[in-house]
Short mmCIF file of C-alpha atoms in Angstrom, two decimals:
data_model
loop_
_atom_site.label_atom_id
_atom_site.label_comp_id
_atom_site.label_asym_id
_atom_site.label_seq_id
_atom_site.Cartn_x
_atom_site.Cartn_y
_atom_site.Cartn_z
CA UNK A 13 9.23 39.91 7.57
CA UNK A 14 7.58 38.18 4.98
CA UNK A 15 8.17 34.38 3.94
CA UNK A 16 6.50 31.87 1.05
CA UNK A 17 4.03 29.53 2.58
CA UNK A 18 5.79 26.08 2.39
CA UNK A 19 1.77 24.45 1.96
CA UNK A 20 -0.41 24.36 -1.23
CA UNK A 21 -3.16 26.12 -1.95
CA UNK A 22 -5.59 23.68 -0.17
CA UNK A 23 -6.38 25.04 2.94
CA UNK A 24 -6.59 21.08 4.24
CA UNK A 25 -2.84 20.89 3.35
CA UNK A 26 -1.82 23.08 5.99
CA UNK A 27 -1.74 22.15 9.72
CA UNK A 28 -4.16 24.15 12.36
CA UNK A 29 -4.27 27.02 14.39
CA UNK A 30 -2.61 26.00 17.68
CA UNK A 31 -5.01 28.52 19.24
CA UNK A 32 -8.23 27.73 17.63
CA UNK A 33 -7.33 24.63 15.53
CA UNK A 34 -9.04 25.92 12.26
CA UNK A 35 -7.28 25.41 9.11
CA UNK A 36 -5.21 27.95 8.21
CA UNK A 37 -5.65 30.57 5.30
CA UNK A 38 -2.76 32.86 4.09
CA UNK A 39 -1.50 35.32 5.45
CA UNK A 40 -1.19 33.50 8.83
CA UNK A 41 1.77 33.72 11.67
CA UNK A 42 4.90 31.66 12.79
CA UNK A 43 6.53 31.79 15.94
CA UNK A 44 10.53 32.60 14.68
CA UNK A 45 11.39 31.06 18.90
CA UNK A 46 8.87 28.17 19.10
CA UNK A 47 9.46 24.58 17.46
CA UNK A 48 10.29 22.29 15.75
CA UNK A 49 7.43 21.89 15.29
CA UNK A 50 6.28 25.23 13.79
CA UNK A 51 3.95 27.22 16.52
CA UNK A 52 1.54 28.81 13.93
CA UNK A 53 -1.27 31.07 14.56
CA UNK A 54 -4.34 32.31 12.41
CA UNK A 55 -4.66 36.39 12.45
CA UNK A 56 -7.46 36.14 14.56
CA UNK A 57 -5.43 34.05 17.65
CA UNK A 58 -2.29 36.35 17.06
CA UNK A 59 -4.46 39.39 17.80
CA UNK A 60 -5.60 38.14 20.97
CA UNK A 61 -2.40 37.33 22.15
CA UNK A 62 -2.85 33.65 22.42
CA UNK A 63 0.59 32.22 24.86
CA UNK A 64 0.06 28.42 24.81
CA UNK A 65 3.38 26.48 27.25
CA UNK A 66 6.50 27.75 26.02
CA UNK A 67 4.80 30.39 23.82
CA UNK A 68 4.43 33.76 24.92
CA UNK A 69 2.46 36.49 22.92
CA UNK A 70 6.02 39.06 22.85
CA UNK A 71 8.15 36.51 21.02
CA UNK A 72 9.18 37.20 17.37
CA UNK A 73 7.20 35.83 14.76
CA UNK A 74 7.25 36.00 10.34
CA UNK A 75 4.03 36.68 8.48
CA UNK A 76 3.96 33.19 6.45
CA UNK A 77 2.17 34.32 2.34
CA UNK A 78 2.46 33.56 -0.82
CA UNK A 79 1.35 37.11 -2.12
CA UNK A 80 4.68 38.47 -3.67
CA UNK A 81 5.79 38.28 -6.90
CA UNK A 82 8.75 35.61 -7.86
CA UNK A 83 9.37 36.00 -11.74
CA UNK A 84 7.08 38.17 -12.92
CA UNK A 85 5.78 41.42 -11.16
CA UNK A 86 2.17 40.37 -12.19
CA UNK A 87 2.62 36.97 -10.88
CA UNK A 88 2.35 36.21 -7.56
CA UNK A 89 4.03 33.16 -6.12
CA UNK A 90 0.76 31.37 -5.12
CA UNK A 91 -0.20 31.80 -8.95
CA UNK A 92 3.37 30.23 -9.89
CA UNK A 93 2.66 27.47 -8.03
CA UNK A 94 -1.22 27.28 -8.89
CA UNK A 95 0.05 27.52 -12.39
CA UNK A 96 2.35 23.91 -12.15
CA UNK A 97 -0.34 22.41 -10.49
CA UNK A 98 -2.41 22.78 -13.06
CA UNK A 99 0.28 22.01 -15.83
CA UNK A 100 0.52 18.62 -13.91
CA UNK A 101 -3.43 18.16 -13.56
CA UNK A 102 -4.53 19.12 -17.15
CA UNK A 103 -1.38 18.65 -19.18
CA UNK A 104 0.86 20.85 -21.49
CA UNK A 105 -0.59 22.36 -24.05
CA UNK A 106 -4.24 22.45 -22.88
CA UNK A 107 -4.10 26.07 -21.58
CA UNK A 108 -7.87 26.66 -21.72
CA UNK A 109 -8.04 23.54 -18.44
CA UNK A 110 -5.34 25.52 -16.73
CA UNK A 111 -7.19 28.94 -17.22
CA UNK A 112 -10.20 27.21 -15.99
CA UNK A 113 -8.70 26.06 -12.83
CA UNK A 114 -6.41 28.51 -11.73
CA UNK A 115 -9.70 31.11 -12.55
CA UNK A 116 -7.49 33.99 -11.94
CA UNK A 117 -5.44 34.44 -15.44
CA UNK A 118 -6.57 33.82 -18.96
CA UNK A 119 -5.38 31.32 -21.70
CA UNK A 120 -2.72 33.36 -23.39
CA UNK A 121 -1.47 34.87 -20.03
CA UNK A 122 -0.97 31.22 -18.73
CA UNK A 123 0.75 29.91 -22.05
CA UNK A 124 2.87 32.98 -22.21
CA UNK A 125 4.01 32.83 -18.71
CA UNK A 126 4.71 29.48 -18.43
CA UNK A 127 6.68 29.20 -22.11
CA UNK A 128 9.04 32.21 -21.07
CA UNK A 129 9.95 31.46 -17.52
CA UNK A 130 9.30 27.89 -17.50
CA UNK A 131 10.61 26.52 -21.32
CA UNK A 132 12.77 29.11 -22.51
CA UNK A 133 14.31 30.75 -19.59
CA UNK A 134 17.97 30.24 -20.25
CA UNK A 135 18.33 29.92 -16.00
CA UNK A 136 16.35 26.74 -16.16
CA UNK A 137 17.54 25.15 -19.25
CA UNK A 138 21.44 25.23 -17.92
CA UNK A 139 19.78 24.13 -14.10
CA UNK A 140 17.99 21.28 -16.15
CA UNK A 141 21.54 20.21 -18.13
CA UNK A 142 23.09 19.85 -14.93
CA UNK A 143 20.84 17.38 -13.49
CA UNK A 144 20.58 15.75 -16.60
CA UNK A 145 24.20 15.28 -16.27
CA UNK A 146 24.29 14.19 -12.82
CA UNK A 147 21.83 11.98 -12.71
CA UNK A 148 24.11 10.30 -15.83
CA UNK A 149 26.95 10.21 -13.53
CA UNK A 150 24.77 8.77 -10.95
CA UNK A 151 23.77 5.60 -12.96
CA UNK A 152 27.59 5.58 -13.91
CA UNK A 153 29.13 4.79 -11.11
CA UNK A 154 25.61 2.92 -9.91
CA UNK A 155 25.85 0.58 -12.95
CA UNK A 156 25.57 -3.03 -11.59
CA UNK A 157 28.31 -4.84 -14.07
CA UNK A 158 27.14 -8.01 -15.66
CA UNK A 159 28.84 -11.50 -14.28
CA UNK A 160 27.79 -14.67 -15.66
CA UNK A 161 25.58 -17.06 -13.08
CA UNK A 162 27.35 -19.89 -11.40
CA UNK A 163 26.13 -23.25 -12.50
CA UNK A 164 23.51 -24.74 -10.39
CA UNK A 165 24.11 -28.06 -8.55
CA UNK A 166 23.54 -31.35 -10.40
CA UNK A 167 22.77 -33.86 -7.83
CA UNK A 168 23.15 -37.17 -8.83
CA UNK A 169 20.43 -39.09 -8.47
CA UNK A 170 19.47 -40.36 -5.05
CA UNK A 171 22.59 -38.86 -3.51
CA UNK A 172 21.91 -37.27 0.04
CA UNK A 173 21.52 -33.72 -1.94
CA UNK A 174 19.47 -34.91 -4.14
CA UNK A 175 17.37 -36.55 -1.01
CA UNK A 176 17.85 -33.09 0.85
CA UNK A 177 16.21 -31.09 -2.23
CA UNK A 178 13.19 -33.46 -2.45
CA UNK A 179 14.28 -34.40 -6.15
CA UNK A 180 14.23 -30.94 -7.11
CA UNK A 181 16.59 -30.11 -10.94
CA UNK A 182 17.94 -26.68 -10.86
CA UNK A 183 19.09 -27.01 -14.01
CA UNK A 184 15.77 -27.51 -15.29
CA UNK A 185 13.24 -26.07 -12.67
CA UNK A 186 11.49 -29.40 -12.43
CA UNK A 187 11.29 -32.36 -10.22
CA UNK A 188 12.14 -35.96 -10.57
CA UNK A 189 9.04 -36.80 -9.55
CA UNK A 190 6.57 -34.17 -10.33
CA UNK A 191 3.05 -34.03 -8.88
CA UNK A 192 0.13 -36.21 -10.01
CA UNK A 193 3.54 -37.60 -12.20
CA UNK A 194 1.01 -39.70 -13.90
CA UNK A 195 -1.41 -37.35 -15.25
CA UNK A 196 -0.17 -37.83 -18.94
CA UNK A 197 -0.97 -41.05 -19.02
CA UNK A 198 -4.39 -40.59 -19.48
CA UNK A 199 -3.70 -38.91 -23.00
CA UNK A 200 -1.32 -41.07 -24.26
CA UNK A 201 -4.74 -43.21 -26.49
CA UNK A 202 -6.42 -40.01 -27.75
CA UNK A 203 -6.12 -39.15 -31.04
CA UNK A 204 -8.49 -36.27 -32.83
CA UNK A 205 -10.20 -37.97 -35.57
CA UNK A 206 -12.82 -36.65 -38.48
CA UNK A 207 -15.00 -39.34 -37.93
CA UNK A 208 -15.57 -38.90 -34.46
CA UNK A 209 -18.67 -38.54 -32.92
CA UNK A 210 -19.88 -35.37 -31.06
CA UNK A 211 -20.47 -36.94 -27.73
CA UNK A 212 -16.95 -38.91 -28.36
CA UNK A 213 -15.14 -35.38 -29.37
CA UNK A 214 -16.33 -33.58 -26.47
CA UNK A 215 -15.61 -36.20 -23.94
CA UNK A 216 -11.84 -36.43 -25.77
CA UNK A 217 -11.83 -32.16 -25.15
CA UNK A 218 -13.12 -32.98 -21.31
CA UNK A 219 -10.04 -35.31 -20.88
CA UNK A 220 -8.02 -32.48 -21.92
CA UNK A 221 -9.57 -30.23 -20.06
CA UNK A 222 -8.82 -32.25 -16.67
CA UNK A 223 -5.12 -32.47 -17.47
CA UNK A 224 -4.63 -28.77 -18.34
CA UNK A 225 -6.33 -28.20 -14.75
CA UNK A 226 -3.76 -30.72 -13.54
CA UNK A 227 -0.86 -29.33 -15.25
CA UNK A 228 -2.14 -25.68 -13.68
CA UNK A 229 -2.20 -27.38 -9.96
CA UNK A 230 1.46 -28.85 -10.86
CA UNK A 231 2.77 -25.43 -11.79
CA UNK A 232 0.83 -23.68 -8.52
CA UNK A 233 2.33 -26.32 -6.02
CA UNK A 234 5.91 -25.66 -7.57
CA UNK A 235 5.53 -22.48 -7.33
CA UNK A 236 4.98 -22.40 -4.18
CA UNK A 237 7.63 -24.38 -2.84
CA UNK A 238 10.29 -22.16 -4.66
CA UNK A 239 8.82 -19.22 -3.54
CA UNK A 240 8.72 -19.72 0.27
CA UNK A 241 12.17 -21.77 0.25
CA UNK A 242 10.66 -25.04 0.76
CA UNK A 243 13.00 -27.01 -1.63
CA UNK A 244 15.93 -27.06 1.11
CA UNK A 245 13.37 -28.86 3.83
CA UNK A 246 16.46 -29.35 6.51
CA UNK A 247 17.64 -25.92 5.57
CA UNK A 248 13.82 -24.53 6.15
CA UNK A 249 13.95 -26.62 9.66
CA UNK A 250 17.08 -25.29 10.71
CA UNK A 251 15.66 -21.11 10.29
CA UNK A 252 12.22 -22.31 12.28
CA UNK A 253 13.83 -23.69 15.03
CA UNK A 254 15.30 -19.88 15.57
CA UNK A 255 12.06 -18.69 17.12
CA UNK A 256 10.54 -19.27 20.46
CA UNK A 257 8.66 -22.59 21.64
CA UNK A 258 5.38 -20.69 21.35
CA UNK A 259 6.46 -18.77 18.17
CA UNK A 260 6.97 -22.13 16.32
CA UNK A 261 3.55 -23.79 17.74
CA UNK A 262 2.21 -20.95 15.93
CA UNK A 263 4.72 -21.12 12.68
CA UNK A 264 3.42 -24.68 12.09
CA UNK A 265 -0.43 -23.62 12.71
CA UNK A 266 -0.23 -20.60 10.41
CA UNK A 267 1.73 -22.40 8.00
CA UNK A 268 -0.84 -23.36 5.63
CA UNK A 269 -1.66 -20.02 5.39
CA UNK A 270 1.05 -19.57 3.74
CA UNK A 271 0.07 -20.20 0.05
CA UNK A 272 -2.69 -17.76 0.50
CA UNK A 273 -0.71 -14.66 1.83
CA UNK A 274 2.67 -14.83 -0.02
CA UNK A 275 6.28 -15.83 1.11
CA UNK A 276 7.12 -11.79 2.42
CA UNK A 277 3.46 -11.50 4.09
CA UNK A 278 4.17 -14.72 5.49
CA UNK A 279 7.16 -13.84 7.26
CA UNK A 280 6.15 -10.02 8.56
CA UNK A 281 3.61 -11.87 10.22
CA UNK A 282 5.55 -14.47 11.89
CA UNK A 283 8.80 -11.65 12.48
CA UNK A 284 5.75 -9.45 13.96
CA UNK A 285 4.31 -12.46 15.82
CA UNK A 286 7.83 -13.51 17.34
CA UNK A 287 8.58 -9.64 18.00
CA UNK A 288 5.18 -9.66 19.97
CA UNK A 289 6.35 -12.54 22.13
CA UNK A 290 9.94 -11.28 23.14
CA UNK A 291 7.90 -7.62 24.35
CA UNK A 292 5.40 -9.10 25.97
CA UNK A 293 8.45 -11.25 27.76
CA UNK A 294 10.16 -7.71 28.41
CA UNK A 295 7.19 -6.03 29.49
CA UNK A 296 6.59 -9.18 32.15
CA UNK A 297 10.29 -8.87 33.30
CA UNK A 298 10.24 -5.20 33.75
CA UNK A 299 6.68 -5.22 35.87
CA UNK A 300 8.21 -7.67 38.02
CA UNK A 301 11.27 -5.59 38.66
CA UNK A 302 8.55 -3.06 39.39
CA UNK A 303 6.59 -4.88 41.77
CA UNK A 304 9.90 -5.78 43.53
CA UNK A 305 10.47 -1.98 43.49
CA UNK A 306 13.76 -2.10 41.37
CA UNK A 307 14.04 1.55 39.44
CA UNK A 308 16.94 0.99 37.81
CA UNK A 309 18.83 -1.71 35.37
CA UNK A 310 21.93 -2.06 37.84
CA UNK A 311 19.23 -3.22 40.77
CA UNK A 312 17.97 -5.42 38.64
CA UNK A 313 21.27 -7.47 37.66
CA UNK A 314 21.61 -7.55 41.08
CA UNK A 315 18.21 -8.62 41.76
CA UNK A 316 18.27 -11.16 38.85
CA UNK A 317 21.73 -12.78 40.70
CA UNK A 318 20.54 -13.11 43.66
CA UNK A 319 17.27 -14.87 42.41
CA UNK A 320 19.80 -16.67 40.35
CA UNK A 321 21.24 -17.70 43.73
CA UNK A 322 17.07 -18.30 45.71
CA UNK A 323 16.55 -20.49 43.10
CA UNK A 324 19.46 -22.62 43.35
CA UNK A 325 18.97 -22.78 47.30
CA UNK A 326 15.66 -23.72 47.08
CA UNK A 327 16.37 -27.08 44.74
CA UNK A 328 19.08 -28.00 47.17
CA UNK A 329 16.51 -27.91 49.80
CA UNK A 330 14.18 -29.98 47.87
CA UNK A 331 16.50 -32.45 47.39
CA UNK A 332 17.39 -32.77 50.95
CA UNK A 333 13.62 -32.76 51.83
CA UNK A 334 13.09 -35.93 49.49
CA UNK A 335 16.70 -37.71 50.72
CA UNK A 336 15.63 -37.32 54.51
CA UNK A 337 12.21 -38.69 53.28
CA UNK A 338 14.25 -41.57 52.20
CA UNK A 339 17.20 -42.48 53.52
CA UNK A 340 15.76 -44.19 56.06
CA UNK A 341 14.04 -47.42 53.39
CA UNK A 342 17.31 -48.45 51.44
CA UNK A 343 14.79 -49.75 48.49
CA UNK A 344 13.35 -46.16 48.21
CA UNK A 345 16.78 -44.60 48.25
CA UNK A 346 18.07 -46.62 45.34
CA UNK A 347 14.62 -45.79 43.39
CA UNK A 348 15.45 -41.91 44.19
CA UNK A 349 19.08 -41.97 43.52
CA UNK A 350 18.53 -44.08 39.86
CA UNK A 351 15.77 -41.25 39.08
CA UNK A 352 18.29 -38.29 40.16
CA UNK A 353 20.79 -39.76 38.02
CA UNK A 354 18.06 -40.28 35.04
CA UNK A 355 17.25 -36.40 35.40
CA UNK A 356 21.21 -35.68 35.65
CA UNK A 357 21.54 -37.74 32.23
CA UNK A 358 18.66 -35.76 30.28
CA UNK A 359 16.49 -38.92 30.38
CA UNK A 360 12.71 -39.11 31.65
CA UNK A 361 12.90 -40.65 34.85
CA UNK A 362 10.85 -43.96 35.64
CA UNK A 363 8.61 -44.28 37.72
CA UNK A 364 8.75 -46.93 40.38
CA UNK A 365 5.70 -49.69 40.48
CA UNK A 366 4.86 -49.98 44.57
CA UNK A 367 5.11 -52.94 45.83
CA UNK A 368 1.81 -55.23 46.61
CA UNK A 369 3.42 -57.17 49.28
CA UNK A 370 2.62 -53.63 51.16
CA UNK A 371 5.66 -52.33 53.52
CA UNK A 372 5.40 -50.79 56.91
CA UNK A 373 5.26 -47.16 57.30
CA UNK A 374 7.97 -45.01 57.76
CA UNK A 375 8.99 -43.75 61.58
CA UNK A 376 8.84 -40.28 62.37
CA UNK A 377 11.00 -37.75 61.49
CA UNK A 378 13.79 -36.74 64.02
CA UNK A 379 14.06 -33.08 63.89
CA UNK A 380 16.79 -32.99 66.33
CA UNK A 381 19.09 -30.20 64.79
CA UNK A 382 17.67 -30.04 61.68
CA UNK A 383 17.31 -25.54 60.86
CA UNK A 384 14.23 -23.95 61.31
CA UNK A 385 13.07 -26.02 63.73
CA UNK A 386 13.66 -23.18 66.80
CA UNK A 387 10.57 -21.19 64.74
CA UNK A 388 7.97 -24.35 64.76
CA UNK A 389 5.37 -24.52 67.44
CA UNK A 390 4.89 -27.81 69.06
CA UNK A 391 1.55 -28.48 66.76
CA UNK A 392 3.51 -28.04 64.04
CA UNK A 393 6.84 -29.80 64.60
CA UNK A 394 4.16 -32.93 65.05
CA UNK A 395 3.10 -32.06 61.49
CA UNK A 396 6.58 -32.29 60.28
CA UNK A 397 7.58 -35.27 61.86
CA UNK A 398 4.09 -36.69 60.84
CA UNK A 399 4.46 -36.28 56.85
CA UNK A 400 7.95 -35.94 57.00
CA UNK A 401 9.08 -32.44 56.26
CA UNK A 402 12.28 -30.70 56.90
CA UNK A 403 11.19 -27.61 58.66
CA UNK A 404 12.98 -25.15 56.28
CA UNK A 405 10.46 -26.41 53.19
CA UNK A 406 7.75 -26.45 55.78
CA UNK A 407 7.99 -22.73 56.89
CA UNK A 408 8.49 -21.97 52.61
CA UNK A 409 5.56 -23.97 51.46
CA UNK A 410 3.07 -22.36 54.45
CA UNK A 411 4.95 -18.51 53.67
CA UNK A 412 3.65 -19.25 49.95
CA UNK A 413 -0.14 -20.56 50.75
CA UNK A 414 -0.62 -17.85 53.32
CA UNK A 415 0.48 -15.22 50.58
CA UNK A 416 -1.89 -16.13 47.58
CA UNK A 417 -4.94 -16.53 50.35
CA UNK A 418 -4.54 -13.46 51.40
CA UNK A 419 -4.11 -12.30 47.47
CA UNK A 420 -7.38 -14.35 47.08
CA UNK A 421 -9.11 -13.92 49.91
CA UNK A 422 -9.27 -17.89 50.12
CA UNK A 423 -7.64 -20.90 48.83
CA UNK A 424 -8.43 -24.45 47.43
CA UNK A 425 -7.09 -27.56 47.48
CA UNK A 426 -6.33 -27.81 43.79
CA UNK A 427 -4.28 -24.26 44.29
CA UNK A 428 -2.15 -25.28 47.44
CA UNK A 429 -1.66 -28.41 45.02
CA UNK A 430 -0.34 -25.98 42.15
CA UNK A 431 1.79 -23.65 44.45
CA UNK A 432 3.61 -26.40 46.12
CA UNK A 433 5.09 -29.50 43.82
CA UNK A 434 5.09 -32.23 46.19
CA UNK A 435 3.24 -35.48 46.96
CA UNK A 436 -0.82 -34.44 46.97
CA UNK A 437 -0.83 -36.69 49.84
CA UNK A 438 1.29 -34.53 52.09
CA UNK A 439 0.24 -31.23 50.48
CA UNK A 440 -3.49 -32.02 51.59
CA UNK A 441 -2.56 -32.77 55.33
CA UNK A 442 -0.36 -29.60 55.29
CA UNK A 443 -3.40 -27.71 53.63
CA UNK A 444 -5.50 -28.85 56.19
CA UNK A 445 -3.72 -28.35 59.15
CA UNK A 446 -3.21 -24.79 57.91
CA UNK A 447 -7.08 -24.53 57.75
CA UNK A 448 -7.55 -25.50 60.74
CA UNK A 449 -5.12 -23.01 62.79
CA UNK A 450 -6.57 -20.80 61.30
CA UNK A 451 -3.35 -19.58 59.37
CA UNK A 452 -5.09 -19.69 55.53
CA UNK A 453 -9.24 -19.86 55.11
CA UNK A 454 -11.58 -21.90 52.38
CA UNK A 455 -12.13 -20.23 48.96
#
């Protein structure tokens, strides 16, 4: 069964042989079982019985051509089509072009042809009407009816709006203060004169010059405030503050770009920017639900809860760690419970000044009862009492040095510092105690 090429006449219109990826020249074949997309073959391929996946060589196929006739049973429908193309290309009336490139029909058969199936074929003039006609229906009902603007604001002078719109008149386009506001007064003396000198003329035409270059910067800087919405400032603040933390370090770097790419370009490239950031955020999510081997989104609510719930437990471990530390030094306890209540408050908590009259040091920590300490050697429950440290933080902070050394292969100070947030004085003793049981090794 036959069927019209859907592809011009350029054989690099047409997609390639799935068997031998040439182009494709008419008449070719098309799988009628295979696709979407079309499985087509050249002759050559279809001969051979080329099966490719799902394709096998005894399915049905069509013979794709263009050479039947359409309209006239001396025109064949790749010469219809060769014959609007080159209607289009050379335009009507030049029938000597289109003979030229079509090459296969002369000037009169082309202008006869196309002037009684194309112009006055009664089948196309009523098809053409109807368009016409609905495509005037179409802007009918698509009309857009005409409303009169709302007046702009009028601001009174130094009124908050007027404040929030940087002196900006809608009314008028202008500001109250424009910029260089001044410029004019540099013409205000000049006056053209007969008698003038040359030298005096052209330095009067210079003057001029500068404030037309002036007036030009005034009109560029205004028009680039109303074209990136910057007349609104508080307005402009309030859609910024929208994006991520990183996303607006980079609005305010880029934004003097802005002038040079254009308010739309301006924001695809901050939307693309800020779309960037929240995938690369997914993709870091999902890779650690992979490396926590999670395969599906209901593991991972649970997983997120219950590190919801780890984190949680861990704080309230810190904070007994560091009211232990000092519960036993009333001075230190009131320092830790005013900086708890700072960091409760949302301020920045103060830091205390020590004390030069120098104060004893603290006794050693009782571990009598305290969890954790059952899984403590006797070395190092001698460590904890030493520096101070519940067991249950102990036994965390050595779980997490041991892992990235062996991630490593080794580990510095400066990293045990980084991994564990507590004082560097305790942190080094720890670290070094672990180096020397051999639990963690040097970078």
């Amino acid at each position: 069964m036959e069927r019209l090429a859907s592809f011009s006449s350029d054989p690099f219109d047409k997609p390639p042989c799935r068997g031998c990826s040439s182009y494709l020249t008419e008449p070719y074949v098309k799988c009628a079982e295979c696709g979407p997309p079309p499985f087509l073959l050249c002759l050559q391929c279809f001969t051979r019985g080329f099966e490719y996946k799902k394709h096998q060589s005894d399915h049905t196929y069509e013979i794709m051509t263009s050479d039947f006739p359409v309209l006239d049973p001396n025109w064949t429908a790749q010469e219809e089509m060769s014959l609007l193309e080159a209607v289009m290309d050379c335009g009507f009336g030049n029938w000597q072009d289109v003979a030229n490139q079509m090459c296969t029909k002369s000037k009169e058969e082309c202008e006869k042809h196309y002037m009684k199936h194309f112009i006055n074929n009664p089948l196309f003039a009523s098809t053409l009407l109807k368009l016409r006609q609905a495509e005037d229906a179409q802007h009918h009902e698509t009309a857009i009816p005409f409303h009169s603007a709302d007046d702009p604001p009028r601001p009174t002078f130094d009124s908050l709006l007027s404040r929030d719109m940087a002196g900006y008149m809608p009314a008028r386009a202008d500001f109250v203060e424009e910029f260089d506001n001044y410029a004019e007064w540099d013409l205000r003396d000049i006056d053209f004169v007969e008698d003038d000198s040359d030298i005096l003329h052209a330095l009067k035409i210079a003057v001029v010059d500068i404030y037309h270059s002036r007036l030009k910067e005034r009109q560029r800087r205004k028009k680039i405030i109303r074209d990136h919405g910057l007349i609104n400032l508080r307005k402009f603040q309030i859609l910024e503050r929208r994006y991520p933390k990183e996303v607006q370090e980079l609005y305010e770097t880029m934004r003097r770009f802005a002038r040079i790419l254009g308010p739309l370009e301006h924001d695809k490239f901050i939307e693309s920017h800020a779309l960037e950031f929240e995938l690369r955020r997914e993709i870091k999510r999902l890779q650690e639900y992979r490396a926590a081997g999670i395969t599906n989104f209901c593991s991972a609510r649970t997983y997120e809860h219950l590190k919801k719930s780890r984190d949680e437990e861990r704080l309230k471990r810190t904070m007994l760690s560091e009211v232990l530390q000092y519960i036993q030094d009333s001075s230190a306890c009131q320092q830790w419970l005013s900086r708890q209540a700072d960091i409760d408050s949302g301020l920045t908590p103060t830091v205390p000044v020590p004390s030069t009259t120098g104060r004893r040091s603290a006794p050693p920590l009782n571990l009598t009862g305290l969890p954790g300490t059952e899984k403590l050697n006797e070395k190092e429950k001698e460590l904890c009492q030493m520096v101070r440290l519940v067991p249950g933080a102990y036994l965390e902070y050595k779980a997490a040095l041991v892992n990235e050394c062996n991630k490593q292969g080794g580990l510095r100070l400066a990293q045990a510092r980084a991994l564990i947030k507590i004082d560097v004085n305790k942190t080094r003793k720890i670290y070094d105690f672990l180096i020397r049981e051999g639990y963690i090794t040097k970078a």
